[in-house]
XYZ file of N, CA and C in Angstrom:
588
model
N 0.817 -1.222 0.000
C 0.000 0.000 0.000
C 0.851 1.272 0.000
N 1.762 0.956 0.371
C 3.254 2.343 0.682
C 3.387 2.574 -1.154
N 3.648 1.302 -1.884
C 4.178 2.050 -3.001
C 3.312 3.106 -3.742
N 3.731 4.121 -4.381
C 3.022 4.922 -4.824
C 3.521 4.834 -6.797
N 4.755 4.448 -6.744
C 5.517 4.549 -8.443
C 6.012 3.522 -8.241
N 6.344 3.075 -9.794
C 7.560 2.322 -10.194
C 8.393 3.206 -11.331
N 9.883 2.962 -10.907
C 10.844 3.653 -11.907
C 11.717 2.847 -12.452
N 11.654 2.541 -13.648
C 12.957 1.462 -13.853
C 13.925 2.440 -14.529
N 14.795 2.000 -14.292
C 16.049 3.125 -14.969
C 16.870 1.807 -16.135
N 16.970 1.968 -17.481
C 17.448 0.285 -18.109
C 18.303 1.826 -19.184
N 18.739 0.761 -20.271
C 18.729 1.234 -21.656
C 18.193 0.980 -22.840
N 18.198 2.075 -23.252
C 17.083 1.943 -24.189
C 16.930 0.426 -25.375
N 18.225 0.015 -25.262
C 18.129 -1.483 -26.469
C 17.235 -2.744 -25.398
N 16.887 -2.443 -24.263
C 16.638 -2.888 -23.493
C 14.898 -3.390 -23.836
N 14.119 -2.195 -24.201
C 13.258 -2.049 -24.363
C 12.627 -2.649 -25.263
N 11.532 -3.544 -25.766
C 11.083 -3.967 -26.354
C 9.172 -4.062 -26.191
N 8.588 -4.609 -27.001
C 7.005 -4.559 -26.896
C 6.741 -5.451 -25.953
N 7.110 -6.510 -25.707
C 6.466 -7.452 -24.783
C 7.316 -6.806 -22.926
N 8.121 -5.861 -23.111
C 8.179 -5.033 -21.950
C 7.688 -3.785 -21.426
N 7.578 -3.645 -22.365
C 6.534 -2.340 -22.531
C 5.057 -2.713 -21.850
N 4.302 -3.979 -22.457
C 3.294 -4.340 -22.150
C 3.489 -4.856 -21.044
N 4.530 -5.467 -20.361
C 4.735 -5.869 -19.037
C 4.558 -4.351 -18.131
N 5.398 -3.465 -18.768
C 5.276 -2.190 -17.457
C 4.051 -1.417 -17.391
N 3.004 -1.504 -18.651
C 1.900 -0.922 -19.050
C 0.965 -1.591 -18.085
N 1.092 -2.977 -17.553
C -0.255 -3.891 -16.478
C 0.353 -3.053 -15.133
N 1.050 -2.553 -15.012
C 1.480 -1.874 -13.265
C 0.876 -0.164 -13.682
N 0.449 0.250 -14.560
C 0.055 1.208 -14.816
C -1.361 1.411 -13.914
N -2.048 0.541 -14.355
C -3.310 0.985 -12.916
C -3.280 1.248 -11.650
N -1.987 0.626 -11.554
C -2.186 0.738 -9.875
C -0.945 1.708 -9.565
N -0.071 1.444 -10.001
C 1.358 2.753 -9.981
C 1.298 3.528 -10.890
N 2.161 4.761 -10.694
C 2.541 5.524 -11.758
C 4.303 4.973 -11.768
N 3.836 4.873 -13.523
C 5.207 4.109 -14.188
C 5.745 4.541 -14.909
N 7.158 4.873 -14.981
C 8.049 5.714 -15.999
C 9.222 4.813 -16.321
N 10.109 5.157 -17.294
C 11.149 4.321 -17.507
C 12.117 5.678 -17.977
N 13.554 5.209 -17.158
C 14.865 6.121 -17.382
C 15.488 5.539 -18.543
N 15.590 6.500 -19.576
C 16.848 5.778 -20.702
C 17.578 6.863 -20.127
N 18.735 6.539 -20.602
C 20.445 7.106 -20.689
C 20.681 7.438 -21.933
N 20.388 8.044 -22.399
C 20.846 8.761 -24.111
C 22.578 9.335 -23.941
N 22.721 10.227 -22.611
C 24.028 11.144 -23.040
C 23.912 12.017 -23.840
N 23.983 11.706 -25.089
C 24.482 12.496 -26.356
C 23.708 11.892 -27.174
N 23.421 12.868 -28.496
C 22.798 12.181 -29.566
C 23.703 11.995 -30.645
N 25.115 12.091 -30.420
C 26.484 11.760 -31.528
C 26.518 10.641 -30.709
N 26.451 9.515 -31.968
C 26.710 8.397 -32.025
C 28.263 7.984 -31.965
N 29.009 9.164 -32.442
C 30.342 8.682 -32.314
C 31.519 8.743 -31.112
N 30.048 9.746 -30.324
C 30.796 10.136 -29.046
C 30.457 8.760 -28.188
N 29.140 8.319 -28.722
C 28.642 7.275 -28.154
C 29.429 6.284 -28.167
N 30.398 5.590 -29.222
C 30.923 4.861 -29.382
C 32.091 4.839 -28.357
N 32.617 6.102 -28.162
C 33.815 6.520 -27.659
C 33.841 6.616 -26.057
N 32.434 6.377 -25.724
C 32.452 6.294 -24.136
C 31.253 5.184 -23.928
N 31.739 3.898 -25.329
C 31.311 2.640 -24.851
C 29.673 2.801 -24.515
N 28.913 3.230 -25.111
C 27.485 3.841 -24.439
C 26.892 2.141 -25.180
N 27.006 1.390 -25.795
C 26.640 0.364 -26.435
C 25.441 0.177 -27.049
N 24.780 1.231 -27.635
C 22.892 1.617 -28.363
C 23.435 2.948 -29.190
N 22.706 2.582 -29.926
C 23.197 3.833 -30.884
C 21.405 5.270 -30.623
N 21.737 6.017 -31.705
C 20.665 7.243 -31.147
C 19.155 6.989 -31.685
N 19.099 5.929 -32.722
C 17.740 5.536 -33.270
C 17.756 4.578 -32.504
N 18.121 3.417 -31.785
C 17.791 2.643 -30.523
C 16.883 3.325 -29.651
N 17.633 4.497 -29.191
C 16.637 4.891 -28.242
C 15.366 5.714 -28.660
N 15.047 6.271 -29.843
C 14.325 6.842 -30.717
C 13.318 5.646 -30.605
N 13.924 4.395 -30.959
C 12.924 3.208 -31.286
C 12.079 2.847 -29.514
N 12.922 2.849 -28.601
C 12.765 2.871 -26.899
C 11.565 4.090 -26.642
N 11.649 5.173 -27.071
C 10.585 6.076 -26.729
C 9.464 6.164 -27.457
N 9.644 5.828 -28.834
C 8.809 5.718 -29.186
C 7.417 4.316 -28.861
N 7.739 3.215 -28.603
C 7.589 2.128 -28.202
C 7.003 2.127 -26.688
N 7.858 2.891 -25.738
C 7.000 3.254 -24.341
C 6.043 4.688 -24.914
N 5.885 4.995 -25.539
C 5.229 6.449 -26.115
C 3.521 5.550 -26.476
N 3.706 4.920 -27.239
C 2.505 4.142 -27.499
C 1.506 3.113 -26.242
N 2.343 2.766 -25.439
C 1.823 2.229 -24.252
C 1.442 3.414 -22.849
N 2.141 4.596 -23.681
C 1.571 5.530 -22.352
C 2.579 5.905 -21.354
N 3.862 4.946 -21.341
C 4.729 5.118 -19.781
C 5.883 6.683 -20.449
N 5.663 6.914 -19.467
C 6.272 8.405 -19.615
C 7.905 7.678 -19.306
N 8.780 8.716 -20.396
C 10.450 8.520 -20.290
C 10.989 9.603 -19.885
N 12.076 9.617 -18.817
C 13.010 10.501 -18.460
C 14.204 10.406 -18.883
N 14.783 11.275 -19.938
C 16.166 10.972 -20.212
C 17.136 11.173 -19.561
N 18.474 10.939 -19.715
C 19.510 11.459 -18.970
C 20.418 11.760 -20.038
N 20.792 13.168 -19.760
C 22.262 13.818 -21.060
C 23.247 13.979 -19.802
N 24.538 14.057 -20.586
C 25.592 14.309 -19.576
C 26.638 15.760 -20.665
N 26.918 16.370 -20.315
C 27.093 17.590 -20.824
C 28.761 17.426 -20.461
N 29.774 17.660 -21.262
C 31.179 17.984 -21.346
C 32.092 16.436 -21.526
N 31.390 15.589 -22.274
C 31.624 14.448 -22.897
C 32.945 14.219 -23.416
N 33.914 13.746 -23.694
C 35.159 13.890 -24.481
C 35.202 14.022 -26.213
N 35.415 15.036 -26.279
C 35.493 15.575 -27.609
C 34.145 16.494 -28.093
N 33.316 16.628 -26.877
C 32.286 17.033 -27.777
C 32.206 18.806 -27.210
N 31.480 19.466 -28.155
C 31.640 21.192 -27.838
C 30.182 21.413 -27.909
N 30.013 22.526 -28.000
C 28.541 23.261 -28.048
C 27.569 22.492 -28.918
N 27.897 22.662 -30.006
C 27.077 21.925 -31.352
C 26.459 20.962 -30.936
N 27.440 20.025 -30.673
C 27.031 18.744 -29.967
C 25.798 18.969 -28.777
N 26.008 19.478 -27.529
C 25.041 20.336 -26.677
C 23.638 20.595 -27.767
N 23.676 21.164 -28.582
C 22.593 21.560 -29.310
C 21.742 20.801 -30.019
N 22.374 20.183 -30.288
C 21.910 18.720 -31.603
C 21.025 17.887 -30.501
N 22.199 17.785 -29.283
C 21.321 16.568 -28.722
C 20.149 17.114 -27.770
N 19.951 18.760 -27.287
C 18.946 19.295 -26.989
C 17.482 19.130 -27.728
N 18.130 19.216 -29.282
C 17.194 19.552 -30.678
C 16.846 18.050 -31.008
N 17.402 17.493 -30.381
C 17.270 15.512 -30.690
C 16.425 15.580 -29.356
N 16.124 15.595 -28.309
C 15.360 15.456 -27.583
C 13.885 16.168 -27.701
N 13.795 17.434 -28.226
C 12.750 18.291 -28.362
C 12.099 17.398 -29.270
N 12.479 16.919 -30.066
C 11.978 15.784 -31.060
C 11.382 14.632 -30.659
N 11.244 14.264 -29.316
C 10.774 13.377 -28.634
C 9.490 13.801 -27.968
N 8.666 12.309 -27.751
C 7.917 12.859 -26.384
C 8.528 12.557 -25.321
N 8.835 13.259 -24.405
C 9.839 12.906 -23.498
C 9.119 13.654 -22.105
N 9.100 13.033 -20.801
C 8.743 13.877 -19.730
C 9.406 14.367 -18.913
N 10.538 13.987 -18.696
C 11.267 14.499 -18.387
C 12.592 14.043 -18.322
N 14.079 15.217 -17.761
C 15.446 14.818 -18.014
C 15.937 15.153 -16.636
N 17.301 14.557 -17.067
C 18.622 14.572 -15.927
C 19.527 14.788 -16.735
N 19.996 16.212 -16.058
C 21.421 16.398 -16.413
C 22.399 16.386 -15.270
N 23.194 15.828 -16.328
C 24.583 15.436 -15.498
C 26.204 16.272 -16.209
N 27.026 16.321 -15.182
C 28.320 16.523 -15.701
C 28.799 15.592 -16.201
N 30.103 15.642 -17.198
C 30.642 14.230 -16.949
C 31.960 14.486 -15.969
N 32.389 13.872 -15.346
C 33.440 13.702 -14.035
C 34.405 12.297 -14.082
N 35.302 12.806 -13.853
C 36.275 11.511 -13.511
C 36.686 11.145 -12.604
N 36.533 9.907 -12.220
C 36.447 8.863 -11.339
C 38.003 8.117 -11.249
N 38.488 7.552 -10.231
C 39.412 6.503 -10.378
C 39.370 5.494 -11.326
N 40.321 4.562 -11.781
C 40.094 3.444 -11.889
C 39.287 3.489 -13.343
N 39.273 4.551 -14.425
C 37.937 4.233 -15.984
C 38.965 5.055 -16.661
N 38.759 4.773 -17.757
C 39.527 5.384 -19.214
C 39.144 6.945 -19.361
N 38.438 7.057 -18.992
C 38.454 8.350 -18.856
C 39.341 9.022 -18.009
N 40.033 8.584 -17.133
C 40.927 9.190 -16.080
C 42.128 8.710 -16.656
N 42.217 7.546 -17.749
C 43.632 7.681 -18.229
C 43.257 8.497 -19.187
N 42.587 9.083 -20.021
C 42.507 10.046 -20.890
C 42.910 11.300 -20.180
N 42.468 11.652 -19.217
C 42.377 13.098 -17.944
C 44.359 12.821 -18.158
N 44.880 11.461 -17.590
C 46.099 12.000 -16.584
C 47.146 12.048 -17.915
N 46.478 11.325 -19.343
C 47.895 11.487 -20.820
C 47.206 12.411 -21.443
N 46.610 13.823 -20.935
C 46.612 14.948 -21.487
C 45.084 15.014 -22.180
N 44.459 13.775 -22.778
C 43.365 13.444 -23.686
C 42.175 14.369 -22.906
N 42.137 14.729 -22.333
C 40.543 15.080 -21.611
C 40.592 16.061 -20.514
N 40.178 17.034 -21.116
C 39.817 18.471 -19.668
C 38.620 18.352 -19.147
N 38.167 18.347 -17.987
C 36.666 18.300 -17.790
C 36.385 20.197 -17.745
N 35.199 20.051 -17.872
C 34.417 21.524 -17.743
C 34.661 22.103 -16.483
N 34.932 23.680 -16.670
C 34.769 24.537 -15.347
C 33.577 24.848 -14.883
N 33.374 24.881 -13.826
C 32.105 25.162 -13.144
C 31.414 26.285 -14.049
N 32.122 27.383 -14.577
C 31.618 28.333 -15.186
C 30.686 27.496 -16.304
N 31.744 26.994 -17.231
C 31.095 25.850 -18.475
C 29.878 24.685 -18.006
N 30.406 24.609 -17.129
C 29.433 23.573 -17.154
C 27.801 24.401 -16.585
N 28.029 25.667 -15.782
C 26.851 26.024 -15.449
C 26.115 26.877 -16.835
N 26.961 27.529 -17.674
C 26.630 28.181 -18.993
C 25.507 27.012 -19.589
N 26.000 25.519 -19.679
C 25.781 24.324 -20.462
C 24.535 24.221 -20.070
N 24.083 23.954 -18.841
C 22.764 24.168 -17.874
C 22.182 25.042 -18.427
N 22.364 26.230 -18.140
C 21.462 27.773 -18.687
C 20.740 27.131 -20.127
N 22.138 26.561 -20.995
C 21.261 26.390 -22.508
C 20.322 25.606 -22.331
N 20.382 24.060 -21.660
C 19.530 23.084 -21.461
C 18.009 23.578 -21.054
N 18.262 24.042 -20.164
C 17.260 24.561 -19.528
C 16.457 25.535 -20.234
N 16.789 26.095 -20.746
C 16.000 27.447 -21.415
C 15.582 26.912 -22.887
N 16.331 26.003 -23.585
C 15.827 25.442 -25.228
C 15.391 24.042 -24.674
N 15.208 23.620 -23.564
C 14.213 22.411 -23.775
C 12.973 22.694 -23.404
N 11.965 21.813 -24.187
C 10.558 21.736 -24.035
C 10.001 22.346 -22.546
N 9.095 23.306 -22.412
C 8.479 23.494 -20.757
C 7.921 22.574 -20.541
N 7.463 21.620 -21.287
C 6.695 20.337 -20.898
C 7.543 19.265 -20.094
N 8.619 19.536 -20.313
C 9.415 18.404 -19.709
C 10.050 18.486 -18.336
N 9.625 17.876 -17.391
C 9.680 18.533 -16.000
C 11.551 17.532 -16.031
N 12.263 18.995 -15.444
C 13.474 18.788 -14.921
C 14.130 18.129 -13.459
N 14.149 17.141 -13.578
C 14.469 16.122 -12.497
C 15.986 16.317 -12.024
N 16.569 16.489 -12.358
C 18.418 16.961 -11.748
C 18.797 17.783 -12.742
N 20.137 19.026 -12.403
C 21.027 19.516 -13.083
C 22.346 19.145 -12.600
N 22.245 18.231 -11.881
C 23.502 17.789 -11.753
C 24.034 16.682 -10.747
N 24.806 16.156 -11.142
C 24.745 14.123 -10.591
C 26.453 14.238 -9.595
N 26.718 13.444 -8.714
C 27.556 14.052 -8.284
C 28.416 12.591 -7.758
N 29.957 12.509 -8.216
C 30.578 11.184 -7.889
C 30.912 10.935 -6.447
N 31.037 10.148 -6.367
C 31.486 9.683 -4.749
C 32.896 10.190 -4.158
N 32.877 10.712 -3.082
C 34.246 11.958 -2.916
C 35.502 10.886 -3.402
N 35.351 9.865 -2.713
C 36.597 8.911 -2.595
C 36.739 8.912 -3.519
N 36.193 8.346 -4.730
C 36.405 8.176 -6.293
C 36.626 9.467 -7.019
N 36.468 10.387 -6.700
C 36.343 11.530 -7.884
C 37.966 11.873 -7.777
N 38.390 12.169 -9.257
C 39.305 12.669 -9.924
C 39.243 14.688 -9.856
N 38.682 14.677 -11.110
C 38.138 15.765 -11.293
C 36.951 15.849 -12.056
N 36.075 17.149 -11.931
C 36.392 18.675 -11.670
C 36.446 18.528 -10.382
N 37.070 19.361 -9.412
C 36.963 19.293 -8.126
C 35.254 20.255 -7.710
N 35.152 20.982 -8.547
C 33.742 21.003 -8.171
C 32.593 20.562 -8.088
N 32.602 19.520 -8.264
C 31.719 18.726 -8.905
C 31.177 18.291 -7.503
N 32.276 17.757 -6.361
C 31.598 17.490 -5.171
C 30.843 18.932 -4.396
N 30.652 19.658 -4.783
C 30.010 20.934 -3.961
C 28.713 20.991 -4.948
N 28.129 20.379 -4.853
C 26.213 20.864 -5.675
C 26.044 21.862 -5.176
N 26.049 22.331 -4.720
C 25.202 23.971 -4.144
C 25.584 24.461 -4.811
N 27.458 24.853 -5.269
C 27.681 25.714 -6.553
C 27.021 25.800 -7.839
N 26.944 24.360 -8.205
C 25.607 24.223 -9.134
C 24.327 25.024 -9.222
N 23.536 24.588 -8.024
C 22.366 24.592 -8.169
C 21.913 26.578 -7.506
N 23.104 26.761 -7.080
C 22.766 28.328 -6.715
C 23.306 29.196 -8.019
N 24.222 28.656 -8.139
C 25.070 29.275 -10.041
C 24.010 29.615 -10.447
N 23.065 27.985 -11.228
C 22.449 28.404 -12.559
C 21.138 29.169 -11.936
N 20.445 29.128 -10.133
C 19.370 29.826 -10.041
C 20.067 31.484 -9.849
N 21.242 31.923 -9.236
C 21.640 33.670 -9.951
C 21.436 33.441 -11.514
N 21.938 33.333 -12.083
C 22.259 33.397 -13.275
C 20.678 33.869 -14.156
N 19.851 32.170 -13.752
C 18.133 32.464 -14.279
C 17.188 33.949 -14.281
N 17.960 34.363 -12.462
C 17.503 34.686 -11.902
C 17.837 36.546 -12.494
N 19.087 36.685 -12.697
C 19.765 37.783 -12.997
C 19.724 38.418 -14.510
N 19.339 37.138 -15.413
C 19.005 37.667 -16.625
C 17.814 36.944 -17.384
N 16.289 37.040 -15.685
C 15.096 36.432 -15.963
C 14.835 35.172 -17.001
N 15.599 35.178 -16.788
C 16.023 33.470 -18.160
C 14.516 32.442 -17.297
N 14.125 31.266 -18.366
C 13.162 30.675 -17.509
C 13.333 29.332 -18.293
N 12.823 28.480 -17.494
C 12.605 27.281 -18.811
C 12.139 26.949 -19.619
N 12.368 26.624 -21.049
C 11.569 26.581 -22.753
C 11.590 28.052 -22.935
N 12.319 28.984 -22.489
C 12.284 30.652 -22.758
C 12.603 30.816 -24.393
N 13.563 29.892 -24.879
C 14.407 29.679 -26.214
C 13.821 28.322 -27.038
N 12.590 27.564 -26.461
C 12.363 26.590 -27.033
C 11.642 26.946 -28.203
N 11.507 26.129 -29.197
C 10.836 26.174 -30.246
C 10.019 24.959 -30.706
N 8.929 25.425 -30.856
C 8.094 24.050 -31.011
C 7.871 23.836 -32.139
N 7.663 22.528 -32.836
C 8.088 21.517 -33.893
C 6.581 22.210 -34.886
């Protein structure tokens, strides 16, 4: 009687019709959503941080829970290796393209112990400054859909494990950054969106 939702968090190759229709029978009695992990909508960045589904996988994943009704929350991660603004944009403009209910944004951060931190320590990989990464936010936020209720701006590694950014363990810088910022040049969410 306590539960009130179910959330599965999978990936999107994950997804298929006869699961869909499995999460669609808990629909009467819960409210049911499913998390894909998109990241990025460059497939080649995808490749490059092992994401293992390409960007019409998950196209095929939302669309597929879209027809049964279960609402999807994506997750992007913003300062990816190799990728710049454009990238940021595409995969904003790749999501607006969805029905989607909502997202999580994340930094990306380095951890002990993953290729990404041998990329960080043989020169391959700068992570974002707090400045960048809160700018990155501002865009998200303001060119995605108002329909899409914003669930995190920012995900945060475990102290022991984290490499860098060193800011990354302080969320408040985050989450007070991008509300001055909103706040200082009335910025709002979907302020820049454009509908299809």
């Amino acid at each position: 009687d306590r539960i009130v939702a179910l959330a599965i968090a999978t990936r999107p190759d994950c997804i298929n019709e006869d699961i869909a229709k499995l999460l669609k029978c808990y629909s009467s009695k819960y409210y049911v959503w499913v998390e894909l992990g998109l990241q990025t909508s460059n497939d080649k960045t995808g490749a490059l941080i092992n994401r293992g589904y390409n960007s019409k996988q998950f196209s095929d994943a939302v669309t597929i829970l879209n027809k049964y009704n279960i609402d999807v929350v994506t997750h992007v991660m913003v300062g990816l290796p190799e990728e710049n603004n454009t990238d940021l944009i595409n995969t904003i403009n790749f999501i607006n393209n969805h029905n989607i209910q909502g997202i999580k944004i994340h930094s990306t951060y380095i951890i002990k112990n993953t290729k990404l931190a041998q990329m960080y320590y043989n020169g391959f990989y700068n992570p974002l400054t707090l400045e960048e990464y809160l700018n990155s936010v501002i865009y998200v936020l303001t060119h995605i859909s108002p329909k899409i209720v914003v669930h995190r701006i920012s995900g945060d590694a475990p102290k022991d494990l984290l490499i860098a950014p060193e800011w990354n363990s302080h969320k408040k810088l985050v989450l007070n950054g991008v509300d001055k910022i909103m706040k200082e040049q009335n910025l709002y969410q979907g302020i820049f969106f454009k509908s299809k």
